[in-house]
Coordinates of C-alpha atoms and ligand atoms in Angstrom, one line a residue:
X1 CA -14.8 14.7 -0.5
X2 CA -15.1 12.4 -3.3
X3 CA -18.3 9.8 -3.2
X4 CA -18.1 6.8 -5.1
X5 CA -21.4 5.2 -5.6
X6 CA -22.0 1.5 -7.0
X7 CA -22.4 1.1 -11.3
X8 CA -25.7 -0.9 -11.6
X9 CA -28.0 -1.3 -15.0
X10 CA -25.3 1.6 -16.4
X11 CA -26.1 3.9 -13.4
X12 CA -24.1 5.4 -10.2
X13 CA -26.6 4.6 -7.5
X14 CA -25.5 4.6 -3.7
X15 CA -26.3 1.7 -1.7
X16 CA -30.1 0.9 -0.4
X17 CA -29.0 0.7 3.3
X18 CA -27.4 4.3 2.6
X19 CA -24.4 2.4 4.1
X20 CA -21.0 4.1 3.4
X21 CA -17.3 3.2 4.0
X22 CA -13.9 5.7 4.3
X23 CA -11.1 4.9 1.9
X24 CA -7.5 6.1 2.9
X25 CA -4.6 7.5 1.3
X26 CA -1.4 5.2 1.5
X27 CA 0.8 7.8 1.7
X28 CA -0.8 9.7 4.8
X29 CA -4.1 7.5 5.9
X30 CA -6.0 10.7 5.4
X31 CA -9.6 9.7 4.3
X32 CA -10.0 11.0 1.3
X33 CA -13.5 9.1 -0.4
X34 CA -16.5 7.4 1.1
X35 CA -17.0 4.5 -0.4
X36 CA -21.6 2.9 -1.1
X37 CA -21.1 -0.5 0.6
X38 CA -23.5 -2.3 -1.4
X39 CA -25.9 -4.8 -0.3
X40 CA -27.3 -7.8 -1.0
X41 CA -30.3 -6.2 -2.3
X42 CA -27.7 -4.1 -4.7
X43 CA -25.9 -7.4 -5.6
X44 CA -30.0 -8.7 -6.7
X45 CA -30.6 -5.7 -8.5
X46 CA -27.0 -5.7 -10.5
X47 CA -27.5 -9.8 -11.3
X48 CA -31.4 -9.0 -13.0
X49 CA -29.3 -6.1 -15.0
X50 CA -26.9 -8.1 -15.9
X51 CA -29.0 -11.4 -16.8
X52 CA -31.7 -8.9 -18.8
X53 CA -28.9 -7.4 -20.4
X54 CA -28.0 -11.3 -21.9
X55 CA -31.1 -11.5 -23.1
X56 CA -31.2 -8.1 -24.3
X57 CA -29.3 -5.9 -26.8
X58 CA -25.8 -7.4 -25.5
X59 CA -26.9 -11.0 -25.8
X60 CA -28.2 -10.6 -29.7
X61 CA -25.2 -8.0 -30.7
X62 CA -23.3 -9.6 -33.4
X63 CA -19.7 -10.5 -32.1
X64 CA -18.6 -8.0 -34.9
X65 CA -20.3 -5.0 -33.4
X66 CA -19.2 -6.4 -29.8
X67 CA -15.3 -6.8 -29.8
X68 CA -16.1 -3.4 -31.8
X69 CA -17.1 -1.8 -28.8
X70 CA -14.5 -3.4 -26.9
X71 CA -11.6 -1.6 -28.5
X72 CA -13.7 1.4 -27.9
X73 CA -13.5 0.4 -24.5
X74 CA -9.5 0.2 -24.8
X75 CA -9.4 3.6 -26.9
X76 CA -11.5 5.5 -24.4
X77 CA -9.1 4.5 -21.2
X78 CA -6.0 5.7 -23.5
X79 CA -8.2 9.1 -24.1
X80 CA -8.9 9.6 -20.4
X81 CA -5.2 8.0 -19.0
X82 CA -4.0 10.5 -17.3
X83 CA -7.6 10.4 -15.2
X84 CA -6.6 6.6 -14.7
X85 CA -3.3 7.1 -13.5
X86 CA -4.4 9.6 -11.3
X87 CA -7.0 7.6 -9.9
X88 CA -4.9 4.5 -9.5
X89 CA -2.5 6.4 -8.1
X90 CA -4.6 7.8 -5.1
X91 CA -5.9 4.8 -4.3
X92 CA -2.4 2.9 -4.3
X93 CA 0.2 4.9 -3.6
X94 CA 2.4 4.0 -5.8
X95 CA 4.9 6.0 -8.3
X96 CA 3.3 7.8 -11.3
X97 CA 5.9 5.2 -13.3
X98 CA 4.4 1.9 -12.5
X99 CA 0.7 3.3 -13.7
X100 CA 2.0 4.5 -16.6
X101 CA 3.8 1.8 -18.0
X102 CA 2.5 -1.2 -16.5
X103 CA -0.8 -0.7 -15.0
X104 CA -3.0 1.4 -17.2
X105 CA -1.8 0.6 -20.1
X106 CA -2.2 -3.1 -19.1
X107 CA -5.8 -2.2 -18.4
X108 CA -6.7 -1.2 -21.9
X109 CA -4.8 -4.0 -23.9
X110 CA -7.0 -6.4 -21.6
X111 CA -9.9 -5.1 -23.9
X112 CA -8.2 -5.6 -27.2
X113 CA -6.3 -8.8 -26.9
X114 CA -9.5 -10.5 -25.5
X115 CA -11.6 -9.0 -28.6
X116 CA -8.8 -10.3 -30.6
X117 CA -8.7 -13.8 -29.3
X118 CA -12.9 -14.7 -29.4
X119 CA -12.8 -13.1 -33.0
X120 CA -9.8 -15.5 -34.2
X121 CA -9.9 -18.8 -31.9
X122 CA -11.2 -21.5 -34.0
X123 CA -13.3 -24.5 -32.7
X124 CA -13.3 -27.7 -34.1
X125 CA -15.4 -29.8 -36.3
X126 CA -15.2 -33.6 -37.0
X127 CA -16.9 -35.2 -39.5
X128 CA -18.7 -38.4 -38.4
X129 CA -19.0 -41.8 -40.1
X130 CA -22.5 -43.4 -39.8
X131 CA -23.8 -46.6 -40.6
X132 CA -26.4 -45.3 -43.2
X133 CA -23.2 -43.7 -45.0
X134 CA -24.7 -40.1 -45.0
X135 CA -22.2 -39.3 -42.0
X136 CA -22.6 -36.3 -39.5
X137 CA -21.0 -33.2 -39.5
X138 CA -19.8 -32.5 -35.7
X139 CA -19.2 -28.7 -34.5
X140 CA -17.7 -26.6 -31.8
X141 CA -19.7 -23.5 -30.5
X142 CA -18.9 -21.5 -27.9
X143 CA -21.5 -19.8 -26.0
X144 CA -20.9 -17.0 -23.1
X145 CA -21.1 -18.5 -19.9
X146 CA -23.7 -16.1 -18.7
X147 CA -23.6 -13.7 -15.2
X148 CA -19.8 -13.6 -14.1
X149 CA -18.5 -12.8 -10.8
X150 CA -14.9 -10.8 -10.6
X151 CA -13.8 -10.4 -7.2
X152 CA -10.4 -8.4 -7.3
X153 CA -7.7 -7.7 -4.7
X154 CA -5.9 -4.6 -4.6
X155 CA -2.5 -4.8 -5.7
X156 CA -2.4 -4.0 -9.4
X157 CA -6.5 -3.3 -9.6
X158 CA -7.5 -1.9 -13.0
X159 CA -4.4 -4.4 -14.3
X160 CA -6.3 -7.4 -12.3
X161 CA -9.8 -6.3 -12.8
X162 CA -9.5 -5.9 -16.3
X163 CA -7.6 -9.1 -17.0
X164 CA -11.1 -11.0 -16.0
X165 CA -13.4 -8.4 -17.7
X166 CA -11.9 -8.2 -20.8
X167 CA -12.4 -11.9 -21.7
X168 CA -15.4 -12.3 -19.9
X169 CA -17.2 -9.1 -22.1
X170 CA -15.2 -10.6 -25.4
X171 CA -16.8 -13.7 -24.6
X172 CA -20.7 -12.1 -24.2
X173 CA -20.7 -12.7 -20.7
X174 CA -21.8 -9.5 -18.2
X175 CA -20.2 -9.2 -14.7
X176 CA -20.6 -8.2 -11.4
X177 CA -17.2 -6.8 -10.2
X178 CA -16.4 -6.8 -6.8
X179 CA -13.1 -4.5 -6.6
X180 CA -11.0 -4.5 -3.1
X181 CA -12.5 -2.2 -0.8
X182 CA -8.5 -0.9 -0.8
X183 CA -8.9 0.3 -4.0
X184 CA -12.5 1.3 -5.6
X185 CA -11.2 4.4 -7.7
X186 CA -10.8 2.9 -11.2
X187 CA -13.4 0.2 -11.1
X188 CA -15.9 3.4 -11.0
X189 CA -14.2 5.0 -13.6
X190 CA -14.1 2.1 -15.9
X191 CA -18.2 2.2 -15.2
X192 CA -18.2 6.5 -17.1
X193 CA -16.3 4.6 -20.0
X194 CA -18.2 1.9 -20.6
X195 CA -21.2 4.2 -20.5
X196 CA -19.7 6.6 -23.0
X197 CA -18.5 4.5 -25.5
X198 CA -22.3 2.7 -25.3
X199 CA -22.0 -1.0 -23.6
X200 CA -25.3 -1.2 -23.2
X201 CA -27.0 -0.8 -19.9
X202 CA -26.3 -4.2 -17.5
X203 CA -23.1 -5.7 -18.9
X204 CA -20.9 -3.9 -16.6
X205 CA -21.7 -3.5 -13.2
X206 CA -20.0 -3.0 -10.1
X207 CA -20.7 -3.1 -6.1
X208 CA -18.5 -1.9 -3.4
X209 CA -17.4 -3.4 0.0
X210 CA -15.8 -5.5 1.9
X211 CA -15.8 -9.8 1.6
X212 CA -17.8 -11.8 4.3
X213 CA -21.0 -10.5 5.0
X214 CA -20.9 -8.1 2.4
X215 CA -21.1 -7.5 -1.4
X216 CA -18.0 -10.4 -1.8
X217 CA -20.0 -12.6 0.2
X218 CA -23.3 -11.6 -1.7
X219 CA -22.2 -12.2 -5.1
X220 CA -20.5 -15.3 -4.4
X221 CA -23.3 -16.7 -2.6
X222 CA -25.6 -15.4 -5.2
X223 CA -27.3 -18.5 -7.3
X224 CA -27.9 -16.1 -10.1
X225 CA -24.2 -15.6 -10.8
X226 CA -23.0 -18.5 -13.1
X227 CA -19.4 -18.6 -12.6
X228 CA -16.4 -16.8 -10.1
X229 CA -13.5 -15.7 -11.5
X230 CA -11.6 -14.8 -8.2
X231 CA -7.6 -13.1 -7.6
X232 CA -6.6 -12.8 -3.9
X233 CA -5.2 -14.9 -0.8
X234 CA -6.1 -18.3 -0.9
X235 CA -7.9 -18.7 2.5
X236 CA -10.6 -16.2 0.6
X237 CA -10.7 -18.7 -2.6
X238 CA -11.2 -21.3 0.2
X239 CA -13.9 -19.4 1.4
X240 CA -15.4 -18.4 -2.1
X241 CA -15.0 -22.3 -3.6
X242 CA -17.4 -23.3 -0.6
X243 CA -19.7 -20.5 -1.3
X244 CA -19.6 -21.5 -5.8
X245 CA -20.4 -25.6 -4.3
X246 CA -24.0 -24.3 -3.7
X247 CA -24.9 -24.9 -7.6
X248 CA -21.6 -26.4 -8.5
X249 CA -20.5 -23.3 -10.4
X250 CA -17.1 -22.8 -12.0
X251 CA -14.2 -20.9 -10.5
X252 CA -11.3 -19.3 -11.4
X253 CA -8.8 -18.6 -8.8
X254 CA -5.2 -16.6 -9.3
X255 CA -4.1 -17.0 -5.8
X256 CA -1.0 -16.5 -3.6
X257 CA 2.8 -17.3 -3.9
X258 CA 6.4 -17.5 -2.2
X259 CA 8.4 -17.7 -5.6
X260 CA 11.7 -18.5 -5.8
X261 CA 14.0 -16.6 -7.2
X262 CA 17.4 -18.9 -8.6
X263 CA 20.6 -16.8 -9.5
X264 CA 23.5 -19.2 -11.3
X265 CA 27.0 -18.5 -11.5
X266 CA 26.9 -18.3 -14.8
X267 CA 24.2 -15.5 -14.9
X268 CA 24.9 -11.8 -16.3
X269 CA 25.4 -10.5 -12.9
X270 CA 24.1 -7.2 -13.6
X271 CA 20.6 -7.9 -14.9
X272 CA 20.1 -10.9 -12.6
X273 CA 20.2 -8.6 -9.9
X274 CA 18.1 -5.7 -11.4
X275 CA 15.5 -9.0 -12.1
X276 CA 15.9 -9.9 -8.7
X277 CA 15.1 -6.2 -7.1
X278 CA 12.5 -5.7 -9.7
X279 CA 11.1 -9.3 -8.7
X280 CA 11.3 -8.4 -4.9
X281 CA 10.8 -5.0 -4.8
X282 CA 8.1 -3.5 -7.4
X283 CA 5.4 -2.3 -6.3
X284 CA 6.9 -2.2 -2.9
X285 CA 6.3 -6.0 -3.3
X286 CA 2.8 -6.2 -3.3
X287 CA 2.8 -8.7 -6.4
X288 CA 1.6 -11.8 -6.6
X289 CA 5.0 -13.2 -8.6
X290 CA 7.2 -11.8 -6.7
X291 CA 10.0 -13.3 -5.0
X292 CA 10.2 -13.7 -1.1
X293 CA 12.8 -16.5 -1.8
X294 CA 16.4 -15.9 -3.7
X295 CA 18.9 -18.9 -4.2
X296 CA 22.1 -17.3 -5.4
X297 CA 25.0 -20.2 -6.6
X298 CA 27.6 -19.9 -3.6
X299 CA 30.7 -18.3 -5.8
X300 CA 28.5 -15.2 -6.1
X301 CA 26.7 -15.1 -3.3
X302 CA 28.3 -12.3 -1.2
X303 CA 28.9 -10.2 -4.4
X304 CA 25.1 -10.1 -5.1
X305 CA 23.6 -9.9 -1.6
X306 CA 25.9 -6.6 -1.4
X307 CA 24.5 -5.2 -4.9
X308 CA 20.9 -6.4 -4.0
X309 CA 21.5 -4.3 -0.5
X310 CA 23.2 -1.4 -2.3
X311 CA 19.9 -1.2 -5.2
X312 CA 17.4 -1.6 -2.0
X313 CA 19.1 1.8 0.0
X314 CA 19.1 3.5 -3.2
X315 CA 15.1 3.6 -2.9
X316 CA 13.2 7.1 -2.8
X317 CA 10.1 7.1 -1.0
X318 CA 7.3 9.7 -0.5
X319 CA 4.1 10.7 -2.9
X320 CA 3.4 9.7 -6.1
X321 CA 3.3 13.2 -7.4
X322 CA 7.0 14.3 -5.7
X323 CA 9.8 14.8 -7.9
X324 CA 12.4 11.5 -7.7
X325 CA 10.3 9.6 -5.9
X326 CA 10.3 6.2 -6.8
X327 CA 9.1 3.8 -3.9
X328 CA 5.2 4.0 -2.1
X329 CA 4.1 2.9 0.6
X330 CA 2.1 -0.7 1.5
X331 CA -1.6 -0.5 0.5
X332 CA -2.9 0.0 4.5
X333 CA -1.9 0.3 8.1
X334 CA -3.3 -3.1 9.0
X335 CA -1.1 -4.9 5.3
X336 CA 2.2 -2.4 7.6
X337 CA 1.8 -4.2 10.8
X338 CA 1.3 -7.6 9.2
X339 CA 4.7 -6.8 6.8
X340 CA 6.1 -5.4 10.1
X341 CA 5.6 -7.8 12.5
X342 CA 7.3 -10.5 10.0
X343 CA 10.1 -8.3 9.6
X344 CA 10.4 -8.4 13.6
X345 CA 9.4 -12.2 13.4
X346 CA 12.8 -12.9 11.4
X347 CA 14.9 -11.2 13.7
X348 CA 13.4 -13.6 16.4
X349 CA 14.2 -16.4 14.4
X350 CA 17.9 -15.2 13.9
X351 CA 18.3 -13.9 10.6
X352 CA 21.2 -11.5 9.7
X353 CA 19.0 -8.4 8.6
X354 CA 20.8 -6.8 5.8
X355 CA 19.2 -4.0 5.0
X356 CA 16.0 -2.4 6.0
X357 CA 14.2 -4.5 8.7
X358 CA 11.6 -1.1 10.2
X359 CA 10.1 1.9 9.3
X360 CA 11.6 4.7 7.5
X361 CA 12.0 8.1 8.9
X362 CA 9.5 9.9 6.8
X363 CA 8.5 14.5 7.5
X364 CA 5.1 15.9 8.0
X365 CA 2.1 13.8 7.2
X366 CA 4.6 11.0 5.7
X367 CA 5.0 10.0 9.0
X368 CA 1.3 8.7 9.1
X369 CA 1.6 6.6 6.3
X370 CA 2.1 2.8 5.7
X371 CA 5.6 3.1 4.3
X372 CA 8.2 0.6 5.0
X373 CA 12.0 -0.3 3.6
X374 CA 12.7 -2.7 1.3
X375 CA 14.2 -5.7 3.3
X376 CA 16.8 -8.1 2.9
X377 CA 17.3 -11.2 5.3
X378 CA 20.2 -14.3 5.3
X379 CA 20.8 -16.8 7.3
X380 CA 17.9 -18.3 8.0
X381 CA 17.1 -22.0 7.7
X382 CA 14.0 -23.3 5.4
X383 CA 11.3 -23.8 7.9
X384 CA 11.7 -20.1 8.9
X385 CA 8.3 -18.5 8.9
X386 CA 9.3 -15.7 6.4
X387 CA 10.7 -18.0 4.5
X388 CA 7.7 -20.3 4.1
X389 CA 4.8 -17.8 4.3
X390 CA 3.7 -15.3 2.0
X391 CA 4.4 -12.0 3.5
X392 CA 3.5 -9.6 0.1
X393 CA 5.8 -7.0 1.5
X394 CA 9.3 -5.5 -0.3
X395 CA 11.4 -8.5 1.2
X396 CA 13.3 -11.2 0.6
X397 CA 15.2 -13.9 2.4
X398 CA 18.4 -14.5 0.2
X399 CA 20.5 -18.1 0.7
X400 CA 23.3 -20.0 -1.1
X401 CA 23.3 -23.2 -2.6
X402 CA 25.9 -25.5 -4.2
X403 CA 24.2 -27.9 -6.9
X404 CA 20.8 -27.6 -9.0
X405 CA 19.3 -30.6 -7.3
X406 CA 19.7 -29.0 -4.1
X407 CA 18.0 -25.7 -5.0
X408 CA 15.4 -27.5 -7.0
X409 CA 14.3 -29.0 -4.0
X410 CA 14.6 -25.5 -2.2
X411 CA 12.4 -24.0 -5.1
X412 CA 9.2 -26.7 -4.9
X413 CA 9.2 -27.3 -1.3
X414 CA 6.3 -24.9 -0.6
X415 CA 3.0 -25.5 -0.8
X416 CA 2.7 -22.7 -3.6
X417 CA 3.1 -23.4 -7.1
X418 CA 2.9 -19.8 -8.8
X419 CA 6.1 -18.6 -10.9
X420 CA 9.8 -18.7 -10.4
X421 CA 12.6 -16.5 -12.3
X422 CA 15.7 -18.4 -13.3
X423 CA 19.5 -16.4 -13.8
X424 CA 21.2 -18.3 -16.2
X425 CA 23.2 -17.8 -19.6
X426 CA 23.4 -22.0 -20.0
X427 CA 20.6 -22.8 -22.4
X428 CA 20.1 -26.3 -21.4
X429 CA 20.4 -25.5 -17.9
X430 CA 17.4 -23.0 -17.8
X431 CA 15.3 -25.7 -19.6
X432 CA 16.4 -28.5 -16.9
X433 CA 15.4 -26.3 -14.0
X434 CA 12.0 -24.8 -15.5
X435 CA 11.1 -27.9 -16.6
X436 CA 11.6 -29.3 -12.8
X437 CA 9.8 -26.4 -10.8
X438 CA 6.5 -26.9 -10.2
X439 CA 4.3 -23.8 -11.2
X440 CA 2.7 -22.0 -13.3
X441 CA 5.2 -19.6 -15.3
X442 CA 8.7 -19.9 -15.2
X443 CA 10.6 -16.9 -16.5
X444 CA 14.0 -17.2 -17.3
X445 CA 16.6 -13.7 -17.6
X446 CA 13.2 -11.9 -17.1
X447 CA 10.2 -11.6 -14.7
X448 CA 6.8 -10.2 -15.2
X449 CA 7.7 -10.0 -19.1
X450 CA 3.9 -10.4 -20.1
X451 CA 2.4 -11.5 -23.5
X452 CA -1.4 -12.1 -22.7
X453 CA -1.9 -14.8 -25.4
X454 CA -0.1 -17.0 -22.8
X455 CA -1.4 -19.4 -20.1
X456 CA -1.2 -17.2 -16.7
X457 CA -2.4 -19.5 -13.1
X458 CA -0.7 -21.4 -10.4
X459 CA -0.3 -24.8 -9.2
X460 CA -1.0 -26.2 -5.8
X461 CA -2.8 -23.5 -3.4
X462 CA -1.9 -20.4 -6.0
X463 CA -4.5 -21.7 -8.3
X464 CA -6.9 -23.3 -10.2
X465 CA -7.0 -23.3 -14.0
X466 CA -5.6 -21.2 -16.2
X467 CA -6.5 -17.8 -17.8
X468 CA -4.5 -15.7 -21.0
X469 CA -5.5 -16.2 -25.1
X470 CA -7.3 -19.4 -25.5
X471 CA -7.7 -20.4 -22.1
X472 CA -9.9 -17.7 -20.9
X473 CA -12.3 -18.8 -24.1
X474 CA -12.3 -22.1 -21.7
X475 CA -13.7 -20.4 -18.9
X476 CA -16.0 -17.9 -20.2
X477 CA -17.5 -19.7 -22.6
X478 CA -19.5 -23.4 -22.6
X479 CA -18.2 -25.3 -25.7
X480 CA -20.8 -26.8 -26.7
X481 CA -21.1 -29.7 -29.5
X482 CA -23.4 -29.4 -32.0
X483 CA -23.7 -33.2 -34.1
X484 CA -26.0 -32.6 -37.5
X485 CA -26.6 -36.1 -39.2
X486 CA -26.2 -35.1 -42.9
Ligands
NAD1 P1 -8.0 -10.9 -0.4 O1 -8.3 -12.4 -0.6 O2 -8.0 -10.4 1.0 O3 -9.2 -10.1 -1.1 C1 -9.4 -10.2 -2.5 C2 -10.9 -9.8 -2.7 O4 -11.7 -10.8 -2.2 C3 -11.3 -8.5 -2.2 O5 -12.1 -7.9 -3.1 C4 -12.1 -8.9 -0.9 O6 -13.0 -8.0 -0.5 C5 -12.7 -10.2 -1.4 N1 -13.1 -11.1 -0.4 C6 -12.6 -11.3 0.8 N2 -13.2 -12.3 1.5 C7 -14.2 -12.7 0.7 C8 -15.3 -13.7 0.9 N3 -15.4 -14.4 2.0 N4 -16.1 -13.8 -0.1 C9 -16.0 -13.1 -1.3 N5 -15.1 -12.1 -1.5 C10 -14.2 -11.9 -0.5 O7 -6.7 -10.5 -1.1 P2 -6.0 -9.1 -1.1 O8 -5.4 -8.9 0.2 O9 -6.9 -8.1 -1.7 O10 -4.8 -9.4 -2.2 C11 -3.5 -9.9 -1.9 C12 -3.5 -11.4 -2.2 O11 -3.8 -11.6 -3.5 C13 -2.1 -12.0 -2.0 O12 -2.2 -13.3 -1.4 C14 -1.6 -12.2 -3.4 O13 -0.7 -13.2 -3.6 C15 -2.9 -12.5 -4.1 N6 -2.8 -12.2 -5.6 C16 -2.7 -13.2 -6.5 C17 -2.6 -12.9 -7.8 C18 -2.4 -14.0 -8.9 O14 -2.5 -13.7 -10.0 N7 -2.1 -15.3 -8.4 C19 -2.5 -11.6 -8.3 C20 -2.6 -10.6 -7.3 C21 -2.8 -10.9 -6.0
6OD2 O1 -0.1 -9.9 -15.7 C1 -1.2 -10.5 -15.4 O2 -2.1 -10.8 -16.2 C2 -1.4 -10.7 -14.0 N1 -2.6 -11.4 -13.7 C3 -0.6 -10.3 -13.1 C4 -0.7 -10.5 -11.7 C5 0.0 -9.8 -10.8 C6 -0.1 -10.1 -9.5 O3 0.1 -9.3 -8.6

């Protein structure tokens, strides 16, 4: 069975305790790796790697030679793809098609557009008047913010992972990555390439296992790491914010969302509802934008909950590997019986289940893993739980509304603030609405249309701060002023 020990100072090493978890397939809950669970004396050992390795080679490398080896980084993971999708597709589930055009590829352009950002992002500079007349020449420097903590959940993991790595490496920084204990496949395989392409030893490291009481908790709590960059639920960035207070160190959090979906009249009918089942359904919903919550303009509302329903049955589940198969299952048996045990909570609370709603029939050793159907609810009222709570499952609860005030109210009354995807060929419209939804990104005709020079974060309890282009400069790096009287 395959081992997957913990990458620290540029080696595999299992854990001191010789402690060990299982990992499970998806698709069957067969175990198929055992997992180092690394502890806290690991999590010491990787933050003196990774603080030597600032001092070291890594910390004097000109930024040249650094963003260099970055798009060696990027380069190697296109060489050895087919080993990531593989890999991300074990530990997922999920169809062969999502890795290779979203996922992977995703993970590599995380490494380029980063080194392309810290090598072109200007600071400024102010020259100062002074008394004497000689003035003062003012300057912006950016400096990496030192050991970074990247504690990832398991959705989209080399896509997520990499997002923080990329910018924090561009930046000088070195990290401790804390990958879900769902998914530790690619996080290890990230730690072969980074060897091979010659990061030196320190700057990459990662430890295995699970979040309180073990390496999450560790790193967190660890007063050598300098700043948390953290994607997951928001209860765990609750946790994690109390544990970065000891030393008042900065966080990042990309946290959780019930994202509204708005469907006008007026929209192409055809692509708002392949948005919409892309937006509710991907990844069998296990996205942080998605949307649990569609608004369709009453004139059309019948006509698209009956194409959404029709798109939903059309779904092929089974392995990644099978012929046709286009749907996986949820990540784990315990994420099925919290997905489940909504879909049973919405029948309690009287909604008209449209599709879906259980369990498909699946043969053989299908029958043992986490699958679910994609689900479609109406009727419910607003304070319904799955319509207020985040469920992360292939659902949605779909209602009609009559006027834009109305369903802007709809939209921001959560206490969410991540993305929303508007339907609508009247220009001014889409500005009016976008410009009253509170969160981070808006998309309008499109969702999860990604250009990573962009500001990417949530609002109210889906996040805090922003990261994309220049604004993950802003948190791994200081800026610091430098004032030379002339
Ligand atoms: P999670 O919060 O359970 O776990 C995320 C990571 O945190 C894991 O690595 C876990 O081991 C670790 N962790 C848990 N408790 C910890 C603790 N006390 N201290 C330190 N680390 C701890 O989230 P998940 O179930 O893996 O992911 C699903 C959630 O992530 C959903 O809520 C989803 O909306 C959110 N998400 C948000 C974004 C975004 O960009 N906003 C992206 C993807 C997922
Ligand atoms: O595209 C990204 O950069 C990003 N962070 C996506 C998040 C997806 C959430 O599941």
């Amino acid at each position: 069975m395959l081992q997957i020990d913990n990458f620290i100072n540029g080696s595999f090493k299992a854990a001191s305790s010789g402690r060990r978890f299982d990992k499970r397939s998806p698709v069957d809950n067969k175990i198929i790796a055992s997992i180092a669970e690394a502890s806290a004396a690991d999590v010491d050992e990787a933050v003196k790697a990774a603080r030597a390795a600032l001092h070291g080679e890594w910390g004097s490398m000109s930024q040249e030679t650094r963003v260099g080896l970055l798009y060696e980084v990027a380069d190697e993971i296109t060489r050895r793809f087919d080993d990531f999708v593989a890999a991300e597709m074990e530990d997922t589930g999920q169809p062969e098609h999502v890795m290779k055009h979203v996922f992977i590829p995703r993970g590599a352009a995380n490494f380029k557009v980063f080194a392309d950002v810290i090598k072109n992002v200007p600071t400024e500079s102010f020259m100062t008047d002074t008394p004497d007349g000689r003035g003062a020449l003012n300057y912006g420097l950016r400096v990496p913010k030192g050991v970074i903590g990247v504690i990832s959940p398991w959705n989209a993991p080399f896509l997520l992972m990499t997002w923080k790595v990329g910018p924090a490496l561009a930046c000088g920084n070195t990290v401790l990555v804390k990958p879900s204990e769902e998914t530790p496949f690619t996080a290890a395989l990230l730690g072969e390439v980074m060897n091979k392409v010659g990061i030196p030893a320190g700057v990459y490291n990662v430890l295995n296992g699970f979040g309180p009481n073990s390496a999450g908790e560790f790193i967190t709590s660890h007063p050598g790491v300098d700043a948390i960059t953290f994607t997951g639920e928001t209860r765990t960035g609750s946790a994690i914010m109390k544990a970065a207070s000891e030393g008042t160190r900065d966080v990042s959090f990309e946290m959780g969302g019930k994202n509204a979906g708005i469907v006008f009249a007026d929209a192409d009918f055809d692509a708002a509802v392949d948005g919409i089942f892309r937006s509710a359904f991907l990844n069998t919903g296990q996205v942080c934008l998605g949307t649990e919550r569609v608004y369709v303009e009453r004139p059309i509302f019948d006509k698209f909950v009956t194409a959404l329903k029709a798109k939903a049955e059309s779904v092929k589940f089974g392995r990644p590997t099978d012929a046709g198969v286009n749907y996986g299952p949820l990540i784990s048996r315990e994420h099925q019986n919290k997905v489940l045990s909504y879909y049973n909570k919405a029948v309690e609370e009287g909604a008209t289940v449209v599709t879906g709603g259980g369990v498909p029939q699946m043969e053989g050793e299908l029958a043992e893993g986490n699958f679910v159907q994609p689900t479609i609810w109406t009727g419910l009222p607003e304070t319904a739980a799955v319509v207020k709570e985040e469920i992360f499952g292939p659902c949605c609860h779909i209602s009609p509304f009559d006027t834009e005030e109305e369903v802007v109210a709809k939209a921001n009354d959560t206490e969410y603030g991540l993305s929303t995807t508007i339907w609508t060929t009247n220009l001014n419209r889409a500005h009016r609405v976008t410009a009253r939804i509170d969160v981070g990104i808006s998309w309008v005709n499109s969702w999860f249309l990604r250009d990573l020079r962009t500001a990417f974060g949530g609002t109210k309890q889906s996040g805090i701060g922003r990261e994309g282009g220049v604004h993950s400069l802003e948190f791994y790096t200081e800026l610091r002023n430098v004032c030379i009287k002339l």
